[in-house]
PDB file of C-alpha atoms and ligand atoms in Angstrom:
ATOM      1  CA  MET A  80      -6.232  -6.076 -24.023  1.00  0.00           C
ATOM      2  CA  VAL A  81      -5.379  -2.663 -22.834  1.00  0.00           C
ATOM      3  CA  THR A  82      -1.491  -2.281 -22.845  1.00  0.00           C
ATOM      4  CA  GLY A  83      -0.418  -2.603 -19.709  1.00  0.00           C
ATOM      5  CA  TRP A  84      -3.108  -4.329 -17.856  1.00  0.00           C
ATOM      6  CA  PRO A  85      -3.312  -7.812 -17.433  1.00  0.00           C
ATOM      7  CA  ASN A  86      -5.419 -10.755 -18.315  1.00  0.00           C
ATOM      8  CA  MET A  87      -7.125 -11.031 -15.894  1.00  0.00           C
ATOM      9  CA  SER A  88      -7.545 -14.563 -14.029  1.00  0.00           C
ATOM     10  CA  ASN A  89      -9.018 -13.438  -9.993  1.00  0.00           C
ATOM     11  CA  PRO A  90     -13.079 -13.804  -9.748  1.00  0.00           C
ATOM     12  CA  ALA A  91     -12.560 -10.048  -8.673  1.00  0.00           C
ATOM     13  CA  ASP A  92     -14.050  -8.792 -11.655  1.00  0.00           C
ATOM     14  CA  ASP A  93     -16.225 -11.027 -11.913  1.00  0.00           C
ATOM     15  CA  THR A  94     -18.287  -9.496  -8.594  1.00  0.00           C
ATOM     16  CA  PHE A  95     -17.662  -7.116 -10.271  1.00  0.00           C
ATOM     17  CA  PHE A  96     -19.465  -6.816 -12.446  1.00  0.00           C
ATOM     18  CA  PHE A  97     -22.293  -9.183 -11.258  1.00  0.00           C
ATOM     19  CA  ILE A  98     -22.591  -6.133  -8.521  1.00  0.00           C
ATOM     20  CA  LEU A  99     -23.015  -3.810 -11.406  1.00  0.00           C
ATOM     21  CA  GLY A 100     -25.975  -5.986 -13.118  1.00  0.00           C
ATOM     22  CA  ILE A 101     -27.962  -5.605 -10.396  1.00  0.00           C
ATOM     23  CA  SER A 102     -27.364  -2.719  -9.900  1.00  0.00           C
ATOM     24  CA  VAL A 103     -28.583  -1.406 -13.559  1.00  0.00           C
ATOM     25  CA  VAL A 104     -31.560  -3.598 -13.328  1.00  0.00           C
ATOM     26  CA  LEU A 105     -32.997  -2.803  -9.918  1.00  0.00           C
ATOM     27  CA  LEU A 106     -32.028   1.183 -11.055  1.00  0.00           C
ATOM     28  CA  ALA A 107     -33.942   0.202 -14.312  1.00  0.00           C
ATOM     29  CA  VAL A 108     -36.535  -1.061 -12.556  1.00  0.00           C
ATOM     30  CA  ASN A 109     -37.336   1.077  -9.675  1.00  0.00           C
ATOM     31  CA  THR A 110     -37.121   4.408 -12.105  1.00  0.00           C
ATOM     32  CA  GLY A 111     -40.432   2.347 -13.874  1.00  0.00           C
ATOM     33  CA  ILE A 112     -41.892   2.106 -11.428  1.00  0.00           C
ATOM     34  CA  MET A 113     -41.553   6.082 -10.012  1.00  0.00           C
ATOM     35  CA  LEU A 114     -42.162   7.136 -13.089  1.00  0.00           C
ATOM     36  CA  TYR A 115     -45.622   4.653 -13.482  1.00  0.00           C
ATOM     37  CA  PHE A 116     -46.142   5.953 -10.462  1.00  0.00           C
ATOM     38  CA  VAL A 117     -45.795   9.399 -11.165  1.00  0.00           C
ATOM     39  CA  PHE A 118     -47.598   9.044 -14.416  1.00  0.00           C
ATOM     40  CA  ARG A 119     -50.874   6.986 -12.993  1.00  0.00           C
ATOM     41  CA  TYR A 120     -51.985   8.579 -10.027  1.00  0.00           C
ATOM     42  CA  ASN A 121     -51.373  12.483 -10.139  1.00  0.00           C
ATOM     43  CA  ARG A 122     -53.963  15.047  -9.601  1.00  0.00           C
ATOM     44  CA  LYS A 123     -55.631  14.119 -13.741  1.00  0.00           C
ATOM     45  CA  ARG A 124     -55.976  10.301 -13.244  1.00  0.00           C
ATOM     46  CA  HIS A 125     -56.795  10.142 -10.127  1.00  0.00           C
ATOM     47  CA  PRO A 126     -57.844  13.538  -7.734  1.00  0.00           C
ATOM     48  CA  GLN A 127     -58.663  11.963  -4.984  1.00  0.00           C
ATOM     49  CA  ALA A 128     -55.165  11.146  -2.618  1.00  0.00           C
ATOM     50  CA  GLU A 129     -56.525   7.780  -0.604  1.00  0.00           C
ATOM     51  CA  GLU A 130     -54.596   6.027   2.411  1.00  0.00           C
ATOM     52  CA  VAL A 131     -53.003   2.501   1.891  1.00  0.00           C
ATOM     53  CA  ARG A 132     -52.469  -0.252   4.523  1.00  0.00           C
ATOM     54  CA  GLU A 133     -50.966  -3.149   5.203  1.00  0.00           C
ATOM     55  CA  ASN A 134     -49.502  -5.526   1.980  1.00  0.00           C
ATOM     56  CA  VAL A 135     -48.578  -8.292   3.338  1.00  0.00           C
ATOM     57  CA  SER A 136     -47.697 -10.694   0.120  1.00  0.00           C
ATOM     58  CA  LEU A 137     -45.599  -7.351  -0.997  1.00  0.00           C
ATOM     59  CA  GLU A 138     -43.721  -6.957   2.855  1.00  0.00           C
ATOM     60  CA  ILE A 139     -43.027 -10.797   1.883  1.00  0.00           C
ATOM     61  CA  LEU A 140     -41.499  -9.751  -1.409  1.00  0.00           C
ATOM     62  CA  TRP A 141     -39.600  -6.473  -0.581  1.00  0.00           C
ATOM     63  CA  THR A 142     -38.276  -8.395   2.130  1.00  0.00           C
ATOM     64  CA  VAL A 143     -37.696 -12.084   0.189  1.00  0.00           C
ATOM     65  CA  ILE A 144     -35.803 -10.606  -3.606  1.00  0.00           C
ATOM     66  CA  PRO A 145     -33.079  -8.462  -1.651  1.00  0.00           C
ATOM     67  CA  THR A 146     -32.054 -10.941   0.429  1.00  0.00           C
ATOM     68  CA  ILE A 147     -31.422 -13.408  -2.103  1.00  0.00           C
ATOM     69  CA  LEU A 148     -29.828 -10.849  -3.517  1.00  0.00           C
ATOM     70  CA  VAL A 149     -27.231 -10.116  -0.738  1.00  0.00           C
ATOM     71  CA  LEU A 150     -26.963 -13.172   0.071  1.00  0.00           C
ATOM     72  CA  ALA A 151     -25.804 -13.710  -4.206  1.00  0.00           C
ATOM     73  CA  ILE A 152     -23.361 -11.138  -3.956  1.00  0.00           C
ATOM     74  CA  PHE A 153     -21.611 -12.389  -0.554  1.00  0.00           C
ATOM     75  CA  PHE A 154     -21.713 -16.473  -2.505  1.00  0.00           C
ATOM     76  CA  VAL A 155     -20.032 -14.300  -5.565  1.00  0.00           C
ATOM     77  CA  GLY A 156     -17.823 -12.364  -3.248  1.00  0.00           C
ATOM     78  CA  TRP A 157     -17.124 -15.065  -0.857  1.00  0.00           C
ATOM     79  CA  LYS A 158     -15.606 -17.009  -4.022  1.00  0.00           C
ATOM     80  CA  GLY A 159     -13.473 -14.705  -4.468  1.00  0.00           C
ATOM     81  CA  PHE A 160     -11.820 -14.027  -1.539  1.00  0.00           C
ATOM     82  CA  GLN A 161     -11.265 -17.999  -1.653  1.00  0.00           C
ATOM     83  CA  TYR A 162      -9.275 -17.816  -4.493  1.00  0.00           C
ATOM     84  CA  MET A 163      -7.570 -15.178  -3.353  1.00  0.00           C
ATOM     85  CA  ARG A 164      -6.603 -17.464   0.159  1.00  0.00           C
ATOM     86  CA  THR A 165      -5.597 -20.207  -1.717  1.00  0.00           C
ATOM     87  CA  ALA A 166      -1.761 -21.029  -3.031  1.00  0.00           C
ATOM     88  CA  PRO A 167      -1.247 -23.111  -5.368  1.00  0.00           C
ATOM     89  CA  PRO A 168       0.975 -25.316  -3.962  1.00  0.00           C
ATOM     90  CA  ASP A 169       3.824 -24.169  -5.936  1.00  0.00           C
ATOM     91  CA  ALA A 170       3.366 -20.805  -4.905  1.00  0.00           C
ATOM     92  CA  MET A 171       7.308 -18.294  -4.870  1.00  0.00           C
ATOM     93  CA  ILE A 172       6.835 -16.314  -1.361  1.00  0.00           C
ATOM     94  CA  VAL A 173       7.759 -13.596  -0.562  1.00  0.00           C
ATOM     95  CA  LYS A 174       7.406 -11.631   2.922  1.00  0.00           C
ATOM     96  CA  VAL A 175       5.829  -7.913   2.598  1.00  0.00           C
ATOM     97  CA  THR A 176       6.689  -5.758   5.802  1.00  0.00           C
ATOM     98  CA  ALA A 177       5.066  -2.479   5.426  1.00  0.00           C
ATOM     99  CA  ARG A 178       5.878   0.963   7.522  1.00  0.00           C
ATOM    100  CA  GLN A 179       5.388   4.321   8.324  1.00  0.00           C
ATOM    101  CA  TRP A 180       6.501   4.851   4.960  1.00  0.00           C
ATOM    102  CA  SER A 181       7.195   2.377   2.927  1.00  0.00           C
ATOM    103  CA  TRP A 182       7.657  -1.310   2.107  1.00  0.00           C
ATOM    104  CA  THR A 183      10.233  -4.777   2.476  1.00  0.00           C
ATOM    105  CA  PHE A 184      10.152  -7.372   0.647  1.00  0.00           C
ATOM    106  CA  ASP A 185      12.196 -10.399   1.778  1.00  0.00           C
ATOM    107  CA  TYR A 186      12.729 -13.659  -0.694  1.00  0.00           C
ATOM    108  CA  GLU A 187      13.467 -16.245   0.269  1.00  0.00           C
ATOM    109  CA  ASN A 188      17.277 -16.490   0.212  1.00  0.00           C
ATOM    110  CA  GLY A 189      17.807 -13.366   1.611  1.00  0.00           C
ATOM    111  CA  ARG A 190      17.116 -11.226  -1.742  1.00  0.00           C
ATOM    112  CA  GLN A 191      15.928  -7.773  -0.371  1.00  0.00           C
ATOM    113  CA  ASP A 192      13.584  -5.157  -1.671  1.00  0.00           C
ATOM    114  CA  ASN A 193      11.945  -2.040  -1.846  1.00  0.00           C
ATOM    115  CA  VAL A 194      10.487  -2.927  -5.190  1.00  0.00           C
ATOM    116  CA  LEU A 195       8.425  -6.217  -5.645  1.00  0.00           C
ATOM    117  CA  LYS A 196      10.360  -7.500  -8.277  1.00  0.00           C
ATOM    118  CA  VAL A 197       8.128 -11.194  -9.833  1.00  0.00           C
ATOM    119  CA  PRO A 198       9.328 -13.770 -12.235  1.00  0.00           C
ATOM    120  CA  VAL A 199       5.953 -13.433 -15.296  1.00  0.00           C
ATOM    121  CA  GLU A 200       3.353 -16.585 -15.197  1.00  0.00           C
ATOM    122  CA  LYS A 201       4.695 -17.916 -11.220  1.00  0.00           C
ATOM    123  CA  PRO A 202       2.309 -17.877  -8.717  1.00  0.00           C
ATOM    124  CA  VAL A 203       3.759 -15.023  -5.666  1.00  0.00           C
ATOM    125  CA  LYS A 204       2.327 -15.299  -2.152  1.00  0.00           C
ATOM    126  CA  LEU A 205       2.913 -12.543  -0.363  1.00  0.00           C
ATOM    127  CA  LEU A 206       2.672 -13.526   4.102  1.00  0.00           C
ATOM    128  CA  ILE A 207       1.877  -9.449   4.988  1.00  0.00           C
ATOM    129  CA  THR A 208       2.768  -7.388   7.505  1.00  0.00           C
ATOM    130  CA  SER A 209       3.015  -4.501  10.008  1.00  0.00           C
ATOM    131  CA  ALA A 210       6.427  -2.829  11.784  1.00  0.00           C
ATOM    132  CA  ASP A 211       4.221  -0.413  13.084  1.00  0.00           C
ATOM    133  CA  VAL A 212       0.587   1.232  12.311  1.00  0.00           C
ATOM    134  CA  LEU A 213      -2.193  -0.823  10.197  1.00  0.00           C
ATOM    135  CA  HIS A 214      -1.277  -0.547   6.288  1.00  0.00           C
ATOM    136  CA  SER A 215      -2.867  -1.920   4.153  1.00  0.00           C
ATOM    137  CA  LEU A 216      -1.720  -3.542   0.542  1.00  0.00           C
ATOM    138  CA  TYR A 217      -3.280  -3.488  -2.696  1.00  0.00           C
ATOM    139  CA  ILE A 218      -1.595  -4.192  -5.986  1.00  0.00           C
ATOM    140  CA  PRO A 219      -4.888  -2.874  -8.283  1.00  0.00           C
ATOM    141  CA  ALA A 220      -3.442  -4.093 -11.378  1.00  0.00           C
ATOM    142  CA  TYR A 221      -4.079  -8.026  -9.586  1.00  0.00           C
ATOM    143  CA  ARG A 222      -7.294  -6.616  -8.548  1.00  0.00           C
ATOM    144  CA  ILE A 223      -5.440  -7.583  -5.149  1.00  0.00           C
ATOM    145  CA  LYS A 224      -5.494  -5.951  -1.693  1.00  0.00           C
ATOM    146  CA  GLU A 225      -4.746  -7.064   1.921  1.00  0.00           C
ATOM    147  CA  ASP A 226      -4.036  -5.110   5.321  1.00  0.00           C
ATOM    148  CA  CYS A 227      -1.037  -4.740   6.980  1.00  0.00           C
ATOM    149  CA  VAL A 228      -1.662  -6.053  10.170  1.00  0.00           C
ATOM    150  CA  PRO A 229       1.217  -4.750  13.545  1.00  0.00           C
ATOM    151  CA  GLY A 230       1.803  -8.482  15.077  1.00  0.00           C
ATOM    152  CA  ARG A 231      -0.728 -10.683  12.989  1.00  0.00           C
ATOM    153  CA  GLN A 232       0.452 -11.609   8.797  1.00  0.00           C
ATOM    154  CA  THR A 233      -2.090 -11.565   6.802  1.00  0.00           C
ATOM    155  CA  TYR A 234      -2.203 -13.169   2.967  1.00  0.00           C
ATOM    156  CA  LEU A 235      -2.876 -13.202   0.060  1.00  0.00           C
ATOM    157  CA  TRP A 236      -1.363 -15.101  -4.052  1.00  0.00           C
ATOM    158  CA  PHE A 237      -1.500 -13.539  -7.342  1.00  0.00           C
ATOM    159  CA  LEU A 238      -0.707 -14.814 -10.449  1.00  0.00           C
ATOM    160  CA  PRO A 239       1.618 -11.796 -12.162  1.00  0.00           C
ATOM    161  CA  ASP A 240       0.665 -13.093 -16.012  1.00  0.00           C
ATOM    162  CA  GLN A 241       1.964  -9.958 -17.598  1.00  0.00           C
ATOM    163  CA  LEU A 242       5.162  -8.245 -18.114  1.00  0.00           C
ATOM    164  CA  GLY A 243       5.705  -4.824 -17.140  1.00  0.00           C
ATOM    165  CA  SER A 244       6.220  -2.223 -13.397  1.00  0.00           C
ATOM    166  CA  TYR A 245       2.530  -1.825 -12.446  1.00  0.00           C
ATOM    167  CA  ASP A 246       1.875   0.195  -8.954  1.00  0.00           C
ATOM    168  CA  LEU A 247       1.626  -1.048  -5.253  1.00  0.00           C
ATOM    169  CA  PHE A 248       0.327   1.497  -3.228  1.00  0.00           C
ATOM    170  CA  CYS A 249      -1.181   1.955   0.718  1.00  0.00           C
ATOM    171  CA  THR A 250      -4.922   1.972   0.902  1.00  0.00           C
ATOM    172  CA  GLU A 251      -5.507   2.605   4.908  1.00  0.00           C
ATOM    173  CA  TYR A 252      -4.800   6.407   6.238  1.00  0.00           C
ATOM    174  CA  CYS A 253      -1.297   5.857   7.873  1.00  0.00           C
ATOM    175  CA  GLY A 254      -0.173   9.157   8.879  1.00  0.00           C
ATOM    176  CA  LEU A 255       1.653  12.329   6.816  1.00  0.00           C
ATOM    177  CA  GLY A 256       3.504  10.321   4.652  1.00  0.00           C
ATOM    178  CA  HIS A 257      -0.001   7.674   3.641  1.00  0.00           C
ATOM    179  CA  SER A 258       0.138   9.473  -0.139  1.00  0.00           C
ATOM    180  CA  ASP A 259       4.160   8.730  -0.324  1.00  0.00           C
ATOM    181  CA  MET A 260       3.414   5.017  -0.112  1.00  0.00           C
ATOM    182  CA  ILE A 261       3.942   3.442  -3.111  1.00  0.00           C
ATOM    183  CA  THR A 262       6.288   1.361  -4.884  1.00  0.00           C
ATOM    184  CA  LYS A 263       5.636  -0.853  -8.174  1.00  0.00           C
ATOM    185  CA  VAL A 264       5.345  -4.285  -8.967  1.00  0.00           C
ATOM    186  CA  GLU A 265       7.764  -5.642 -11.483  1.00  0.00           C
ATOM    187  CA  VAL A 266       6.727  -8.659 -13.554  1.00  0.00           C
ATOM    188  CA  MET A 267       9.953  -9.871 -15.327  1.00  0.00           C
ATOM    189  CA  THR A 268      11.219 -12.379 -17.412  1.00  0.00           C
ATOM    190  CA  GLN A 269      12.352 -15.693 -16.067  1.00  0.00           C
ATOM    191  CA  LYS A 270      15.557 -15.702 -17.279  1.00  0.00           C
ATOM    192  CA  ASP A 271      16.128 -11.259 -15.415  1.00  0.00           C
ATOM    193  CA  PHE A 272      14.278 -12.641 -12.086  1.00  0.00           C
ATOM    194  CA  ASP A 273      16.732 -15.061 -12.402  1.00  0.00           C
ATOM    195  CA  ALA A 274      19.772 -12.587 -12.319  1.00  0.00           C
ATOM    196  CA  TRP A 275      18.659 -10.721  -9.918  1.00  0.00           C
ATOM    197  CA  TYR A 276      17.185 -13.124  -7.786  1.00  0.00           C
ATOM    198  CA  SER A 277      20.881 -14.654  -8.181  1.00  0.00           C
ATOM    199  CA  GLY A 278      22.557 -11.358  -7.039  1.00  0.00           C
ATOM    200  CA  LYS A 279      24.264 -11.084 -10.312  1.00  0.00           C
ATOM    201  CA  GLN A 280      22.507  -8.069 -11.573  1.00  0.00           C
ATOM    202  CA  GLU A 281      22.698  -5.335  -9.142  1.00  0.00           C
ATOM    203  CA  THR A 282      19.849  -4.320  -7.804  1.00  0.00           C
ATOM    204  CA  ALA A 283      18.386  -0.091  -9.530  1.00  0.00           C
ATOM    205  CA  LEU A 284      16.668   1.664  -7.194  1.00  0.00           C
ATOM    206  CA  GLY A 285      14.332   3.331  -9.782  1.00  0.00           C
ATOM    207  CA  PRO A 286      16.827   5.063 -12.624  1.00  0.00           C
ATOM    208  CA  GLU A 287      18.650   8.036 -10.348  1.00  0.00           C
ATOM    209  CA  GLY A 288      17.298   5.838  -6.915  1.00  0.00           C
ATOM    210  CA  VAL A 289      19.499   6.164  -4.365  1.00  0.00           C
ATOM    211  CA  GLY A 290      20.031   2.775  -4.018  1.00  0.00           C
ATOM    212  CA  SER A 291      21.473   2.482  -7.250  1.00  0.00           C
ATOM    213  CA  ALA A 292      24.958   2.453  -8.389  1.00  0.00           C
ATOM    214  CA  ASN A 293      23.929   5.216  -9.980  1.00  0.00           C
ATOM    215  CA  HIS A 294      22.945   7.581  -7.716  1.00  0.00           C
ATOM    216  CA  PRO A 295      25.394  10.407  -7.386  1.00  0.00           C
ATOM    217  CA  ALA A 296      26.892  10.231  -3.470  1.00  0.00           C
ATOM    218  CA  VAL A 297      27.074   6.527  -3.864  1.00  0.00           C
ATOM    219  CA  LYS A 298      29.090   7.404  -7.071  1.00  0.00           C
ATOM    220  CA  LYS A 299      31.243  10.017  -5.759  1.00  0.00           C
ATOM    221  CA  ALA A 300      32.161   8.430  -2.759  1.00  0.00           C
ATOM    222  CA  GLY A 301      32.019   4.708  -4.419  1.00  0.00           C
ATOM    223  CA  ALA A 302      32.704   3.240  -1.086  1.00  0.00           C
ATOM    224  CA  PRO A 303      30.730  -0.385   0.003  1.00  0.00           C
ATOM    225  CA  ALA A 304      29.312   1.148   3.334  1.00  0.00           C
ATOM    226  CA  LEU A 305      27.714   3.745   1.648  1.00  0.00           C
ATOM    227  CA  ASP A 306      26.089   1.739  -0.726  1.00  0.00           C
ATOM    228  CA  GLU A 307      24.751   0.126   2.630  1.00  0.00           C
ATOM    229  CA  GLY A 308      24.304   3.078   4.257  1.00  0.00           C
ATOM    230  CA  ALA A 309      21.563   4.551   1.097  1.00  0.00           C
ATOM    231  CA  ARG A 310      20.608   0.970   0.630  1.00  0.00           C
ATOM    232  CA  LEU A 311      19.304   1.663   4.144  1.00  0.00           C
ATOM    233  CA  PHE A 312      17.757   4.889   3.669  1.00  0.00           C
ATOM    234  CA  GLN A 313      15.338   3.536   1.132  1.00  0.00           C
ATOM    235  CA  LEU A 314      14.748   0.180   2.234  1.00  0.00           C
ATOM    236  CA  LYS A 315      14.042   1.525   6.720  1.00  0.00           C
ATOM    237  CA  GLY A 316      11.889   3.807   5.319  1.00  0.00           C
ATOM    238  CA  CYS A 317      13.906   6.878   6.166  1.00  0.00           C
ATOM    239  CA  VAL A 318      13.490   8.360   2.540  1.00  0.00           C
ATOM    240  CA  ALA A 319       9.700   8.561   2.929  1.00  0.00           C
ATOM    241  CA  CYS A 320      10.713  11.850   4.785  1.00  0.00           C
ATOM    242  CA  HIS A 321      13.844  12.773   4.553  1.00  0.00           C
ATOM    243  CA  THR A 322      14.992  14.156   0.975  1.00  0.00           C
ATOM    244  CA  THR A 323      18.963  13.479  -0.073  1.00  0.00           C
ATOM    245  CA  ASP A 324      18.823  16.915  -2.115  1.00  0.00           C
ATOM    246  CA  GLY A 325      18.124  19.921  -0.234  1.00  0.00           C
ATOM    247  CA  THR A 326      14.544  20.023   0.027  1.00  0.00           C
ATOM    248  CA  PRO A 327      13.177  19.363   3.204  1.00  0.00           C
ATOM    249  CA  LYS A 328       9.625  17.521   2.932  1.00  0.00           C
ATOM    250  CA  ILE A 329       8.039  16.155   5.931  1.00  0.00           C
ATOM    251  CA  GLY A 330      11.581  16.229   7.785  1.00  0.00           C
ATOM    252  CA  PRO A 331      14.998  18.135   7.490  1.00  0.00           C
ATOM    253  CA  THR A 332      16.906  17.439   4.144  1.00  0.00           C
ATOM    254  CA  PHE A 333      19.369  14.935   4.739  1.00  0.00           C
ATOM    255  CA  LYS A 334      22.064  16.860   2.237  1.00  0.00           C
ATOM    256  CA  GLY A 335      24.279  19.210   4.646  1.00  0.00           C
ATOM    257  CA  VAL A 336      22.835  18.052   8.266  1.00  0.00           C
ATOM    258  CA  PHE A 337      25.964  16.468   9.320  1.00  0.00           C
ATOM    259  CA  GLY A 338      27.627  18.639  11.333  1.00  0.00           C
ATOM    260  CA  LYS A 339      25.473  21.430  10.928  1.00  0.00           C
ATOM    261  CA  ARG A 340      23.957  23.925  13.908  1.00  0.00           C
ATOM    262  CA  GLU A 341      20.315  23.033  14.260  1.00  0.00           C
ATOM    263  CA  THR A 342      17.071  24.485  16.771  1.00  0.00           C
ATOM    264  CA  VAL A 343      15.552  22.270  18.474  1.00  0.00           C
ATOM    265  CA  ILE A 344      13.076  22.328  20.739  1.00  0.00           C
ATOM    266  CA  HIS A 345      13.666  19.835  23.616  1.00  0.00           C
ATOM    267  CA  ASP A 346      11.065  19.567  26.456  1.00  0.00           C
ATOM    268  CA  GLY A 347       9.300  22.843  25.579  1.00  0.00           C
ATOM    269  CA  GLN A 348      12.114  25.222  25.448  1.00  0.00           C
ATOM    270  CA  GLU A 349      14.590  26.188  22.462  1.00  0.00           C
ATOM    271  CA  ARG A 350      18.586  25.006  22.516  1.00  0.00           C
ATOM    272  CA  GLN A 351      21.120  24.979  19.719  1.00  0.00           C
ATOM    273  CA  ILE A 352      22.849  21.481  19.370  1.00  0.00           C
ATOM    274  CA  THR A 353      25.120  20.513  17.106  1.00  0.00           C
ATOM    275  CA  VAL A 354      24.190  17.567  14.316  1.00  0.00           C
ATOM    276  CA  ASP A 355      27.083  15.126  15.446  1.00  0.00           C
ATOM    277  CA  GLU A 356      26.868  11.211  15.567  1.00  0.00           C
ATOM    278  CA  ALA A 357      25.259  10.628  19.108  1.00  0.00           C
ATOM    279  CA  PHE A 358      22.695  13.812  17.514  1.00  0.00           C
ATOM    280  CA  ILE A 359      22.028  11.283  15.100  1.00  0.00           C
ATOM    281  CA  LYS A 360      21.588   8.073  16.900  1.00  0.00           C
ATOM    282  CA  GLN A 361      19.531  10.029  19.900  1.00  0.00           C
ATOM    283  CA  THR A 362      17.269  10.561  17.351  1.00  0.00           C
ATOM    284  CA  LEU A 363      16.630   7.700  15.681  1.00  0.00           C
ATOM    285  CA  MET A 364      16.011   5.739  19.119  1.00  0.00           C
ATOM    286  CA  HIS A 365      14.359   8.673  20.912  1.00  0.00           C
ATOM    287  CA  PRO A 366      13.000  11.517  18.748  1.00  0.00           C
ATOM    288  CA  GLU A 367      10.668  12.788  20.948  1.00  0.00           C
ATOM    289  CA  VAL A 368      14.417  14.332  23.176  1.00  0.00           C
ATOM    290  CA  ASP A 369      15.327  17.041  20.762  1.00  0.00           C
ATOM    291  CA  ARG A 370      12.774  18.044  17.688  1.00  0.00           C
ATOM    292  CA  VAL A 371      14.557  20.355  15.031  1.00  0.00           C
ATOM    293  CA  LYS A 372      12.399  23.066  15.270  1.00  0.00           C
ATOM    294  CA  GLY A 373       9.978  23.710  12.181  1.00  0.00           C
ATOM    295  CA  PHE A 374       9.295  19.972  11.807  1.00  0.00           C
ATOM    296  CA  PRO A 375       5.954  18.148  12.744  1.00  0.00           C
ATOM    297  CA  PRO A 376       6.504  15.083  16.072  1.00  0.00           C
ATOM    298  CA  MET A 377       6.820  12.871  12.801  1.00  0.00           C
ATOM    299  CA  MET A 378       9.870  10.986  13.396  1.00  0.00           C
ATOM    300  CA  PRO A 379       9.156   7.591  14.674  1.00  0.00           C
ATOM    301  CA  SER A 380      10.988   5.615  16.633  1.00  0.00           C
ATOM    302  CA  GLN A 381      13.791   3.258  14.953  1.00  0.00           C
ATOM    303  CA  GLN A 382      14.029   0.559  18.912  1.00  0.00           C
ATOM    304  CA  GLY A 383      14.204  -2.982  17.891  1.00  0.00           C
ATOM    305  CA  GLN A 384      13.706  -1.065  14.039  1.00  0.00           C
ATOM    306  CA  LEU A 385      17.986  -1.053  13.673  1.00  0.00           C
ATOM    307  CA  THR A 386      20.789  -3.045  14.716  1.00  0.00           C
ATOM    308  CA  ASP A 387      23.999  -0.946  15.522  1.00  0.00           C
ATOM    309  CA  LYS A 388      25.497  -1.730  12.522  1.00  0.00           C
ATOM    310  CA  GLU A 389      23.106  -0.699  10.120  1.00  0.00           C
ATOM    311  CA  ILE A 390      23.121   2.480  12.527  1.00  0.00           C
ATOM    312  CA  ASN A 391      26.695   3.012  11.987  1.00  0.00           C
ATOM    313  CA  GLU A 392      25.197   2.956   7.631  1.00  0.00           C
ATOM    314  CA  ILE A 393      22.713   5.195   8.396  1.00  0.00           C
ATOM    315  CA  ILE A 394      25.465   7.829   9.557  1.00  0.00           C
ATOM    316  CA  LEU A 395      27.949   7.450   7.751  1.00  0.00           C
ATOM    317  CA  TYR A 396      25.370   7.564   4.625  1.00  0.00           C
ATOM    318  CA  ILE A 397      24.393  11.091   6.249  1.00  0.00           C
ATOM    319  CA  LYS A 398      28.086  12.813   6.380  1.00  0.00           C
ATOM    320  CA  SER A 399      28.182  11.613   3.079  1.00  0.00           C
ATOM    321  CA  LEU A 400      26.245  13.845   1.304  1.00  0.00           C
ATOM    322  CA  LYS A 401      27.291  17.419   1.884  1.00  0.00           C
TER     323      LYS A 401
HETATM  324 CU1  LIG V  18       0.355   2.846   4.907  1.00  0.00          CU
HETATM  325 CU2  LIG V  18      -0.866   4.063   4.220  1.00  0.00          CU
END
């Protein structure tokens, strides 16, 4: 077995090889017939061309065979779909929220993360939705994929049967930050998972993750409120468009932005503003009012997505990024 590639119990691979097998046989048969015709009916052997019309048995044959093949492919695919939709009753439930452009995973005990952490050998059922537009959750290593539909819950399950870190990404084009909508599935030992789940082990969003206690901004300030702002920065997807190290991305960087004079576009006119608490609040709720010059109108409104407390925590965090 290839290292880092889990052993599949999901029937997706069977379906794939079944269809591939049919395709290979059809390719061989069609190519064989074509070659035979080229040989048998070339001008030397068959100088006088003739028109062939109506062959009922042939017509029946090439209608019936593909129909059977398509039905067989449907049947195998349906079985795989049913498997994916029938979670074992003891499956662990994780709620997934997709948004432009990040993932949030909510556990039954209130634990929340941007990385899907699961214990090995335990079935996991994902209840999936979207906070804004259509996204699609895809974990290639476990052969599962399901659309994230706003206002609706979709679901699937999988068995993380090998320890490791696997890609999880969005496969539905969802805007400018689509290609950044990537995270990981961390398959952990039951012991590690329990430690994390019970909150004893601090969550680290990657080695230098902004949410981790190791992040410079958090370390320096050391205040719990900043920790919370840094966590929200990841969790609410700000990180998809904004950096904290001074490099502009899709939107302006947060580093040193507080208190800065900026030129914004207001009603098609340029004007000067100071980035203060009021401006950040306004931009979170009504980003279209004053858009920083030189950046695309991509900022999604966070109305209904953030509480006042969360907004204040984010402002505190931005203030700390000097
Ligand atoms: Cu979300 Cu593409």
